[in-house]
Coordinates of C-alpha atoms in Angstrom, one line a residue:
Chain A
X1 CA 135.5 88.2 108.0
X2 CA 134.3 87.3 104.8
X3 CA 136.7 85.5 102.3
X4 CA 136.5 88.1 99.3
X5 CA 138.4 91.2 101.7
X6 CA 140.9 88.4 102.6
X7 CA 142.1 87.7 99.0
X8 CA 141.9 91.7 98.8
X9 CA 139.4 91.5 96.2
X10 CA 137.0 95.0 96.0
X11 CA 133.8 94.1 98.1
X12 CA 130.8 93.2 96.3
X13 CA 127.3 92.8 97.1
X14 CA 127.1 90.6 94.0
X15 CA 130.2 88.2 94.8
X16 CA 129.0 88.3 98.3
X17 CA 128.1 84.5 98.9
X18 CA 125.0 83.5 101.0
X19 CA 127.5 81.7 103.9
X20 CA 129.7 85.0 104.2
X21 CA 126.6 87.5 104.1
X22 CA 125.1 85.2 107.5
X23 CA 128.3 85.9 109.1
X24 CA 127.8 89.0 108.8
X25 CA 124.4 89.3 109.6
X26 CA 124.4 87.3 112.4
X27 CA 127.1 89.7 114.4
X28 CA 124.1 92.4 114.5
X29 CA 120.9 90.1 115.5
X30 CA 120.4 90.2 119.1
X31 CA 121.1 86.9 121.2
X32 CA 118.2 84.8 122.2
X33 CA 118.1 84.3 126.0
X34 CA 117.1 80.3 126.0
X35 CA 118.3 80.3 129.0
X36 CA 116.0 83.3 130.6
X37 CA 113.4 81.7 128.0
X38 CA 113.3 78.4 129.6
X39 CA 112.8 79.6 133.4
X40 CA 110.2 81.4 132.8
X41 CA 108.4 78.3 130.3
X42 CA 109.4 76.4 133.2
X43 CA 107.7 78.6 136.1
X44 CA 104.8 80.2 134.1
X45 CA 103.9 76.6 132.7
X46 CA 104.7 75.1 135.9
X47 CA 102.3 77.6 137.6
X48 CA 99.3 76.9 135.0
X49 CA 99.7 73.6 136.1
X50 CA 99.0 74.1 139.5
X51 CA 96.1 76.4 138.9
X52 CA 95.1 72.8 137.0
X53 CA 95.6 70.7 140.5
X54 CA 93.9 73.6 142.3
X55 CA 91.0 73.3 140.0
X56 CA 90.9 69.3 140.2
X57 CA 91.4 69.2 144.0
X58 CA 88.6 71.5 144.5
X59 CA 86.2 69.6 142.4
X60 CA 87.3 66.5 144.1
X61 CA 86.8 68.1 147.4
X62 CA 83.4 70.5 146.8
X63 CA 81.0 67.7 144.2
X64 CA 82.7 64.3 146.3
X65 CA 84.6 63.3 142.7
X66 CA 87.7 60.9 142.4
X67 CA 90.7 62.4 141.4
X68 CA 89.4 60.8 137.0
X69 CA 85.5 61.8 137.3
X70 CA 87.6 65.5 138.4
X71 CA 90.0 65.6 135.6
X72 CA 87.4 66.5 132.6
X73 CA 85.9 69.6 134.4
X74 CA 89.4 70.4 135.5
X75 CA 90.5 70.3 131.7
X76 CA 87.3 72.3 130.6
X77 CA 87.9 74.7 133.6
X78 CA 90.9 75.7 132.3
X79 CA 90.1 76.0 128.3
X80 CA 87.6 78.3 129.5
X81 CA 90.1 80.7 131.3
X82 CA 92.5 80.3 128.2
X83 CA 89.1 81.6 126.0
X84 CA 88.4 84.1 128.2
X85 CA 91.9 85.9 128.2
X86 CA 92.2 85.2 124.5
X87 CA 89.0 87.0 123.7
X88 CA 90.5 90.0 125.9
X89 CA 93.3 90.0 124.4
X90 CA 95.5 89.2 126.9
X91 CA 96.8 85.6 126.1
X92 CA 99.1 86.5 123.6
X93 CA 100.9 89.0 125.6
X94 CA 101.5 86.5 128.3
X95 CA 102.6 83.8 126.3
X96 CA 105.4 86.9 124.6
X97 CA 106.8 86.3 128.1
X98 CA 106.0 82.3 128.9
X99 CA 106.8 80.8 125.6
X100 CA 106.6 77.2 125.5
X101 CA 105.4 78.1 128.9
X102 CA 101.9 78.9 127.9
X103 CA 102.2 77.2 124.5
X104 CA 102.2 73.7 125.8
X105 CA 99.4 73.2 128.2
X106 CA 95.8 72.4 127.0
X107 CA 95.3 76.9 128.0
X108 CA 97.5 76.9 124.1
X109 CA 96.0 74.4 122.3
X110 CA 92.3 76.4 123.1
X111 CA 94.3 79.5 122.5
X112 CA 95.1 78.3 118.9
X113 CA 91.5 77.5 118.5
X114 CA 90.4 80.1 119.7
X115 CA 92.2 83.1 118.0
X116 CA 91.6 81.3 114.9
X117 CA 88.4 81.2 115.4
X118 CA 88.5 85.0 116.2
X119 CA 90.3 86.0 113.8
X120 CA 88.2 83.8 110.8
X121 CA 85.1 85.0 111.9
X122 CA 85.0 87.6 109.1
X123 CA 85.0 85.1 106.4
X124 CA 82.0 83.8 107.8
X125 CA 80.9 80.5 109.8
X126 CA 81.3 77.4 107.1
X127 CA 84.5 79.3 105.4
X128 CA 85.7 81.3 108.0
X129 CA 85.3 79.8 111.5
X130 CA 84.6 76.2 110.8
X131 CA 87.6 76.2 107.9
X132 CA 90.5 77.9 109.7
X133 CA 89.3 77.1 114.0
X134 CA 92.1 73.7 113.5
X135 CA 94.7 75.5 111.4
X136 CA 96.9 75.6 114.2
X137 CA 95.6 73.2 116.4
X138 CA 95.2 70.6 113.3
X139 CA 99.1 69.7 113.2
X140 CA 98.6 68.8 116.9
X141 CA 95.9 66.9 116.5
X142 CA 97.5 65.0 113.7
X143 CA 100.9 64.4 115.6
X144 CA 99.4 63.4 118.4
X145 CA 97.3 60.6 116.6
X146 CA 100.2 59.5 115.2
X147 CA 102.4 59.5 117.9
X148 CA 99.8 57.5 119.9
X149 CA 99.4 54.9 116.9
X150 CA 103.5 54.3 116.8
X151 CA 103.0 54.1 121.2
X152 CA 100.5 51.7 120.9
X153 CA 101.9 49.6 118.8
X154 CA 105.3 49.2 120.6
X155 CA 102.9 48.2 123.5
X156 CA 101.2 45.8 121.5
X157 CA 104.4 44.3 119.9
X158 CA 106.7 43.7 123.3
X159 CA 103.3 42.9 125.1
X160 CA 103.1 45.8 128.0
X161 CA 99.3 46.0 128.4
X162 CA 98.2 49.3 129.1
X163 CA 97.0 49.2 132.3
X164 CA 95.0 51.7 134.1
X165 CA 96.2 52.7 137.2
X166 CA 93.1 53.5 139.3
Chain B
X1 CA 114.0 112.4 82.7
X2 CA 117.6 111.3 82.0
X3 CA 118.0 107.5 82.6
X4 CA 121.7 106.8 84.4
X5 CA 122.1 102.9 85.8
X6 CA 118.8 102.1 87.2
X7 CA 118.2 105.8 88.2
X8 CA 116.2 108.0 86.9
X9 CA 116.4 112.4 87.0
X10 CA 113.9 114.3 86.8
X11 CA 114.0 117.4 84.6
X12 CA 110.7 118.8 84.5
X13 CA 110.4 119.2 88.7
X14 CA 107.7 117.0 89.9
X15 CA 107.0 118.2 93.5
X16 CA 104.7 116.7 96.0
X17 CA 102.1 119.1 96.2
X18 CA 100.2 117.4 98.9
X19 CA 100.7 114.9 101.7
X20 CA 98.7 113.3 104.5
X21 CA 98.5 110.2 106.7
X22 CA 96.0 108.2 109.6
X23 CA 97.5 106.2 112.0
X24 CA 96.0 103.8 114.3
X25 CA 96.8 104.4 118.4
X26 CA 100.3 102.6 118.4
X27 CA 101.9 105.0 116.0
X28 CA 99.9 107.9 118.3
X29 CA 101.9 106.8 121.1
X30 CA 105.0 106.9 119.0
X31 CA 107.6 110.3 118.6
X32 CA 106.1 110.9 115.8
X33 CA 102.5 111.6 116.5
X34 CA 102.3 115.1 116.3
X35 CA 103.2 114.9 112.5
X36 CA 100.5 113.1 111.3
X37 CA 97.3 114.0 110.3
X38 CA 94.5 111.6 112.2
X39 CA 95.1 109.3 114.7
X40 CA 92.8 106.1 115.5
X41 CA 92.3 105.5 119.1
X42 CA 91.1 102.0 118.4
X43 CA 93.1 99.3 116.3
X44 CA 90.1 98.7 114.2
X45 CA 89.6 101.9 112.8
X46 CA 85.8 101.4 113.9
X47 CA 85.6 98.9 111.3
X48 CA 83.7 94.8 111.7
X49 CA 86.9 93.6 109.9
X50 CA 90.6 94.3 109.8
X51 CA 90.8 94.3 106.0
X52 CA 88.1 97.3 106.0
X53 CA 90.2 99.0 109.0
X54 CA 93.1 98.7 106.5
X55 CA 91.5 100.0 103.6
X56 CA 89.5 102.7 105.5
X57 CA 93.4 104.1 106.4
X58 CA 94.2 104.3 102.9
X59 CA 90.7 105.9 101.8
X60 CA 91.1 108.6 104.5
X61 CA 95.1 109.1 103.4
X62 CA 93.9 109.9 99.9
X63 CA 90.8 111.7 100.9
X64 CA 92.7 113.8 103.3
X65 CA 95.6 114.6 100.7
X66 CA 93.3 115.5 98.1
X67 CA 91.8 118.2 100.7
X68 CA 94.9 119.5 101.7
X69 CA 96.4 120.3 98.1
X70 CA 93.4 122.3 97.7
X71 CA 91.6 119.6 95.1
X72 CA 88.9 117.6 94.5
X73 CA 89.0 113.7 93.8
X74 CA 88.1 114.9 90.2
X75 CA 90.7 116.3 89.5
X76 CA 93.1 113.6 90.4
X77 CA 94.5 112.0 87.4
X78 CA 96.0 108.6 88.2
X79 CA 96.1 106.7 91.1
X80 CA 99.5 105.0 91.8
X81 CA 99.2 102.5 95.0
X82 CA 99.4 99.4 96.5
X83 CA 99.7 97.4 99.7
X84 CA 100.5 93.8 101.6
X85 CA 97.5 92.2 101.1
X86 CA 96.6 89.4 98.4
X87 CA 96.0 90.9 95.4
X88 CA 96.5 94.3 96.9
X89 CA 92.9 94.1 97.4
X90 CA 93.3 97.4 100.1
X91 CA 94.4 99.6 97.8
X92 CA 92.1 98.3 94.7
X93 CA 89.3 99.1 96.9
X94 CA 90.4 102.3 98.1
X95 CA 90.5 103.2 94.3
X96 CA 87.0 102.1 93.6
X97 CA 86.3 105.1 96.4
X98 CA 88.4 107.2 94.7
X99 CA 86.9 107.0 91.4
X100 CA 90.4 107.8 89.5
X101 CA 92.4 105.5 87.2
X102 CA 94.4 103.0 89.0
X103 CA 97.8 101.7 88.3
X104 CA 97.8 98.7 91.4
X105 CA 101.9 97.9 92.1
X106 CA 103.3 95.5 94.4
X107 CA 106.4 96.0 96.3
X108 CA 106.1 94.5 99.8
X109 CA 107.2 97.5 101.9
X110 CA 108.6 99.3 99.2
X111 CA 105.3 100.1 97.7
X112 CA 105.6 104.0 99.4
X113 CA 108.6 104.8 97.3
X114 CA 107.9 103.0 94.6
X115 CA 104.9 104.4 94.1
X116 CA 105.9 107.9 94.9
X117 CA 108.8 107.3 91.5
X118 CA 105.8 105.7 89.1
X119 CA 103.6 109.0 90.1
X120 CA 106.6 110.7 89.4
X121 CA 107.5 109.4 86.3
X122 CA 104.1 110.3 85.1
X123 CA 104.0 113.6 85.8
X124 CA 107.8 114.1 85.0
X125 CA 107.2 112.7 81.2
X126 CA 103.6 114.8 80.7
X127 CA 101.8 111.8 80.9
X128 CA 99.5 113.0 84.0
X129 CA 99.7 116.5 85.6
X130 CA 98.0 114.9 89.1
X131 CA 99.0 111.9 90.3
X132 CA 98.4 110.4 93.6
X133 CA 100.5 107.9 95.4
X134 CA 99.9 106.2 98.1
X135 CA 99.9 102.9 100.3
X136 CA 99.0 101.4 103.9
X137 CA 98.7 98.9 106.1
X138 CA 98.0 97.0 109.0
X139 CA 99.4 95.5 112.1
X140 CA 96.0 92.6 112.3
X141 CA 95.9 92.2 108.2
X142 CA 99.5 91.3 108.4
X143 CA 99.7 89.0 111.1
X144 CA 96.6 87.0 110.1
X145 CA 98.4 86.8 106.7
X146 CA 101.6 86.3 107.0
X147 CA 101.9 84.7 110.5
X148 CA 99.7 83.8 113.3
X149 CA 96.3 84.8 114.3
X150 CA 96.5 88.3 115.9
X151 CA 95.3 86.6 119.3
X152 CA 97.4 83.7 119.3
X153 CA 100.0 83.2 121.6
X154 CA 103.5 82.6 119.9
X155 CA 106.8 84.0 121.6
X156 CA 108.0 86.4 118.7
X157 CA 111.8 86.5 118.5
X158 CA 114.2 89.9 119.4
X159 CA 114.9 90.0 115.7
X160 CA 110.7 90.3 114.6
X161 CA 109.3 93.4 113.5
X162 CA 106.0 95.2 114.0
X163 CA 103.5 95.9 111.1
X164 CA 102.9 100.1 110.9
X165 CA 99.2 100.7 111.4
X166 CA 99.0 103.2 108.8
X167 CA 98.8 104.8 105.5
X168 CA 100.4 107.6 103.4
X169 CA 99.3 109.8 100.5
X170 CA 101.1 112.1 98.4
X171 CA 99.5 114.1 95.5
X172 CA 102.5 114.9 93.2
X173 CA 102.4 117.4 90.5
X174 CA 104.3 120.7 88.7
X175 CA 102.8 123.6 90.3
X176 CA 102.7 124.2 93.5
X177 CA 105.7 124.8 96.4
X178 CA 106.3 121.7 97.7
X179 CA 109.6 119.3 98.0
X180 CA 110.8 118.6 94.4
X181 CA 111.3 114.8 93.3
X182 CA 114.8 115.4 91.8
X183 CA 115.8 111.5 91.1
X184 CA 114.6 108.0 91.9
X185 CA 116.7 104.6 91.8
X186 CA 114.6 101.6 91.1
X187 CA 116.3 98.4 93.0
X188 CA 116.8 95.1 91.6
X189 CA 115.6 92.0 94.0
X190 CA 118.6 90.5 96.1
X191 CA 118.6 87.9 97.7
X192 CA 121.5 86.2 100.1
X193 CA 119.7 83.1 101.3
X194 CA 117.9 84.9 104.4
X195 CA 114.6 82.0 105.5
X196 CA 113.6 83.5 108.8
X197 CA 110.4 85.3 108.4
X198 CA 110.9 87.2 111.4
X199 CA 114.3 88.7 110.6
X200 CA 113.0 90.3 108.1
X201 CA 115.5 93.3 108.5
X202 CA 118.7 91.0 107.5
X203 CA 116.9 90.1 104.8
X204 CA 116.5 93.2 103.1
X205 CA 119.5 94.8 104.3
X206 CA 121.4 93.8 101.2
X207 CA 118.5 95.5 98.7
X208 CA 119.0 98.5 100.9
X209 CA 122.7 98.5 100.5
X210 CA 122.9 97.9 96.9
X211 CA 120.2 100.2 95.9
X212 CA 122.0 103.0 97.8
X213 CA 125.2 102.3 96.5
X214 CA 123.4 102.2 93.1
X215 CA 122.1 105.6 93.3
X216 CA 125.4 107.2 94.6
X217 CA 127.3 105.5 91.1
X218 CA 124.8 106.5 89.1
X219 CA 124.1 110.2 90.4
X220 CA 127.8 110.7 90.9
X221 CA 126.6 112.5 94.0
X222 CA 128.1 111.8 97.6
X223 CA 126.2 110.8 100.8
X224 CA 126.9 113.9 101.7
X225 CA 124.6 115.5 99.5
X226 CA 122.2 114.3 101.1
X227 CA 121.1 116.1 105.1
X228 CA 119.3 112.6 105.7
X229 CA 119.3 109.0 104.4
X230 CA 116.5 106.7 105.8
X231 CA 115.5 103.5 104.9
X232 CA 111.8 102.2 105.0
X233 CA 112.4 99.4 107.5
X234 CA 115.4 97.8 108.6
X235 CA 115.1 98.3 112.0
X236 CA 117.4 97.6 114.4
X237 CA 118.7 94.6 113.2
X238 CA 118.7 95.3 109.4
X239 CA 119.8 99.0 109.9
X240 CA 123.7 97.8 111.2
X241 CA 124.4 95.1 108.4
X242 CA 123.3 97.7 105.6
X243 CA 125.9 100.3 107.3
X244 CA 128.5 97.6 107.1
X245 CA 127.7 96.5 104.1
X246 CA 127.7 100.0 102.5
X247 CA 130.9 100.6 104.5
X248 CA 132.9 97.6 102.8
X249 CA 131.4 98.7 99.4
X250 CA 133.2 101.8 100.3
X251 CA 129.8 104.1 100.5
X252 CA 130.8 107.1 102.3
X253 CA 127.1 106.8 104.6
X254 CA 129.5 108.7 107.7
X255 CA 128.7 112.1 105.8
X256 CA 125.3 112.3 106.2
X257 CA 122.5 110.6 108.8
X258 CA 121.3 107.2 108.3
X259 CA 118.0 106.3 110.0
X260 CA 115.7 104.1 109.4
X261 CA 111.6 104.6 109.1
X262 CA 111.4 101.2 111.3
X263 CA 113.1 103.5 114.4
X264 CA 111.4 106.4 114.1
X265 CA 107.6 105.8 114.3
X266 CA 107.9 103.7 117.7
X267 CA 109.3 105.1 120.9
X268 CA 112.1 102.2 120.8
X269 CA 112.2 102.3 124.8
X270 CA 108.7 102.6 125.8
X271 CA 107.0 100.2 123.0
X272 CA 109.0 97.7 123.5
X273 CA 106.2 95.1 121.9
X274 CA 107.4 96.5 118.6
X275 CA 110.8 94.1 119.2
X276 CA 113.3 95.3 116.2
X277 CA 111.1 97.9 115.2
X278 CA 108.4 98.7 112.5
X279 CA 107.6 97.6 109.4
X280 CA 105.1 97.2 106.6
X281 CA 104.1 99.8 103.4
X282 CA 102.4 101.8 106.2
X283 CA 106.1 102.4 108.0
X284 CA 107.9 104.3 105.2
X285 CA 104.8 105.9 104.1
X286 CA 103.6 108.0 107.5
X287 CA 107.1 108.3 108.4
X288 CA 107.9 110.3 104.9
X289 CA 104.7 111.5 104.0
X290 CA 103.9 113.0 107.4
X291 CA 107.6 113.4 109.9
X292 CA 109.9 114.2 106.8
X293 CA 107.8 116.3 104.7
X294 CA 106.9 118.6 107.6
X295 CA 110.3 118.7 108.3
X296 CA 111.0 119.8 105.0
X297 CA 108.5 122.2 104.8
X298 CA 109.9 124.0 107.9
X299 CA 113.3 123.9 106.5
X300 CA 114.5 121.9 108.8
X301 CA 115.6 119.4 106.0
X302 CA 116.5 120.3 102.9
X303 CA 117.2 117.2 101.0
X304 CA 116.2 113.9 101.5
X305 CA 117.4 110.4 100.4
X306 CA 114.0 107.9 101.2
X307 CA 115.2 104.1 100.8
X308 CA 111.5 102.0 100.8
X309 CA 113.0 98.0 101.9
X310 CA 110.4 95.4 101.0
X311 CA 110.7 92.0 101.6
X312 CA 108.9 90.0 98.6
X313 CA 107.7 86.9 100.9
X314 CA 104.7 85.0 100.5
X315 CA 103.2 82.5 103.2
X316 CA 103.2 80.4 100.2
X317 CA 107.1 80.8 99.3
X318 CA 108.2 81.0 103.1
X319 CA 106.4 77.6 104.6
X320 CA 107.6 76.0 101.2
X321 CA 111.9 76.5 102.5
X322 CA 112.2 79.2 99.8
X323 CA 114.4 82.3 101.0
X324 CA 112.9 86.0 101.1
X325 CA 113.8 87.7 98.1
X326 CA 114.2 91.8 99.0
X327 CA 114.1 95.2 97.0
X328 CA 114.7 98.7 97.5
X329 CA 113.5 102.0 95.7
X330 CA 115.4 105.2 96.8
X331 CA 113.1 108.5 96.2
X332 CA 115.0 111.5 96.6
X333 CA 113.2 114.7 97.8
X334 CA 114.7 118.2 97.5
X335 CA 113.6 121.3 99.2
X336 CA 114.2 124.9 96.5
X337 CA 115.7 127.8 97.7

């Protein structure tokens, strides 16, 4: 309860402070499942991902590639699918029900790209598509950079060498 | 007019003489359907862009209105609108169409009603004898503005609203038979430190609240004076905290009904993509230009307490940590004898 009906002052929108109007507030928004959220990040992501070894194993198995050659069609393979079902229309009502689940594969970074790019297209090429196609995706980009620059360098500092495992 | 508070009463019986709306197919599905005037089957409005779909609405609303009051777009006086976009660049459009002088306003979601009291004002004071009013919106122009892409993938929250694919016209003036504009409260911007863009309905419950509670000290009037109070578009989130509020403020809202816009234009069960419920200028607008004004007509309603919400966010002010700073304009419409 907020503090102003406890000191039996008259309620007041104007004396109401911004801590005691959350209280309030908060009682009426509905809870977020995380929990519900997380399984289905968890399965639906998890399932993308298999979709990815499906993909990999069958290139590996149909064109006689080893399991790196097979990764890079495996990866285009699946930004294609992600186009496709954005430019239907139909990614962003599955990722309403995966989350993170379809946000966090490589099928949600093309997503990103590839609504932007839809959605830019009536501001023209240079402005429009070109401009706006990283908006999203740009912050990842940038991150991820980072994050690899900060990874490297505690490699290069306590001397692990990166070594590829073939 | 007499001025009391922040309200103001009109003496000389301004009336909307006129009303129509268009709708795009989600608000056709809705409860509401058979109240308005043209539906879209398509989302773009068989427009290239989303920001001509928008405007088209809006064009078509006015167009339509004109028709129906038995006018032609000569004869319209001033042109009293606005919408969500930047520079309310749908609306200023719309009016190059139109041809009439423009007064542009800005009021986030609260454009319908504010609006509506500006085209009343004028017509109330002898400054225009026709004055239309009207706003609109989009579900795609909002998104790509204020959010995400319209395609893009994000996992929108319980509390998240859903833009009204829509616009509203009302042609108000002295002679005719419609519902008189008997007094209007013009809100002041509140703001209690809500950040969440998409729970946008306990942000503006607190405009809601005090703009209601406003109208009922200045009016001296009860709640249950009133056969219906809605407000533009709290939703189902919003729409409880502004009861409570207006309970503990010791607003009598038990007398009468309290709806909100944001509940009516969607079938709550059925479209359940619309999360919390509707929003945008387009909400209030169809919702009280086409549902209640029929009702009204048919004497179903006789007098009418319309509470437009708007949320006063920009991209800008949101992504910068600032909070969302809300308003309310109450428009109340009376049925004669």
């Amino acid at each position: 309860m907020p503090a102003s009906t406890k000191k039996g002052n008259k309620f007041s929108l104007d004396n109401l402070s911004s801590q005691e109007y959350k209280s309030i507030a908060q009682k009426h928004e509905p809870k977020r499942s995380i929990f519900k959220n997380c399984i289905l990040a968890f399965l639906i992501g998890g399932a993308i991902c298999l979709l990815g070894q499906a993909i990999q194993q069958a290139f590996m198995a149909l064109f006689d590639m080893s399991t790196q050659e097979a990764s890079s069609p495996t990866v285009a393979v699946l930004i294609i699918i992600s186009v496709i079902l954005t430019s239907c229309g139909v990614y962003d009502k599955f990722a309403q029900v995966a989350g993170a689940g379809t946000a966090v594969p490589v099928t949600g970074f093309a997503n990103s790209m590839c609504s932007a790019a839809l959605e830019h297209k009536a501001e023209g090429y240079v402005l429009g598509v070109g401009a706006n196609m990283f908006k999203l995706a740009g912050s990842v980009i940038v991150f991820g950079t980072v994050a690899a620059f900060f990874v490297g360098l505690v490699y290069a500092i306590f001397g692990l060498e990166g070594v590829h495992h073939q | 007019m007499r001025l009391k508070g922040q309200t103001w009463e009109f003496q000389a019986k301004p009336r909307i003489l006129a009303s129509a709306t268009v709708v795009g197919p989600e608000e056709g599905q809705g409860p509401l359907a058979s109240d308005f005037d043209y539906i879209y089957d398509n989302l773009e409005i068989n427009e290239k862009t989303w920001e001509k779909a928008e405007r088209k609405l809006l064009e078509q609303a006015s167009q339509l209105a004109v028709v129906k009051a038995g006018l032609t777009k000569e004869k319209i006086q001033f042109f009293v609108g606005g919408d969500l976009m930047n520079q309310i660049i749908s609306s200023t459009f719309a009016a190059r169409t139109l041809g009439a002088p423009y007064l542009g306003v800005f009021g986030a979601c609260s454009t319908s009603m504010e609006s509506l009291a500006l085209a009343a004002l004028l017509v109330d004071s002898g400054a225009a004898e026709l004055v239309l009013a009207g706003t609109t919106s989009h579900n795609c122009t909002a998104e790509k503005q204020f959010r995400y892409p319209t395609e893009y993938g994000s996992q929108k929250p319980p509390t998240a609203q859903y833009t009204v694919t829509g616009s509203g016209c009302g042609i108000v003036g002295k002679k005719g038979n419609g519902p008189v504009i008997a007094r209007a409260t013009i809100g002041r911007v509140m703001d209690l430190g809500i950040k969440d863009p998409f729970n946008m309905g306990a942000a503006m419950a607190p405009a809601a609240a005090d703009t209601i509670e406003a109208h009922f000290r200045d009016t001296g009037l009860t709640p249950g004076h009133y056969d219906l109070v809605v407000t533009g578009d709290l939703a189902s989130v919003g729409l409880p905290i502004a009861k409570e509020l207006l309970q503990k403020a010791g607003v009598r809202m038990e007398q009468t009904k309290f709806g909100d816009c944001g509940l009516m234009v969607y079938d709550m069960q059925k479209q359940t993509y619309v999360r919390a419920g509707g929003s945008g200028c387009g909400c209030s607008a169809v919702v009280t230009y086409g549902h209640l004004l029929k009702k009204m007509t048919n004497k179903e309603l006789k007098k009418v307490l319309v509470v437009a919400t708007g949320a006063l966010l920009s991209p800008l002010s949101y992504q910068q940590g600032e909070s969302i700073p809300c308003i309310a304009h109450a428009v109340a419409l009376e049925m004669e004898d």
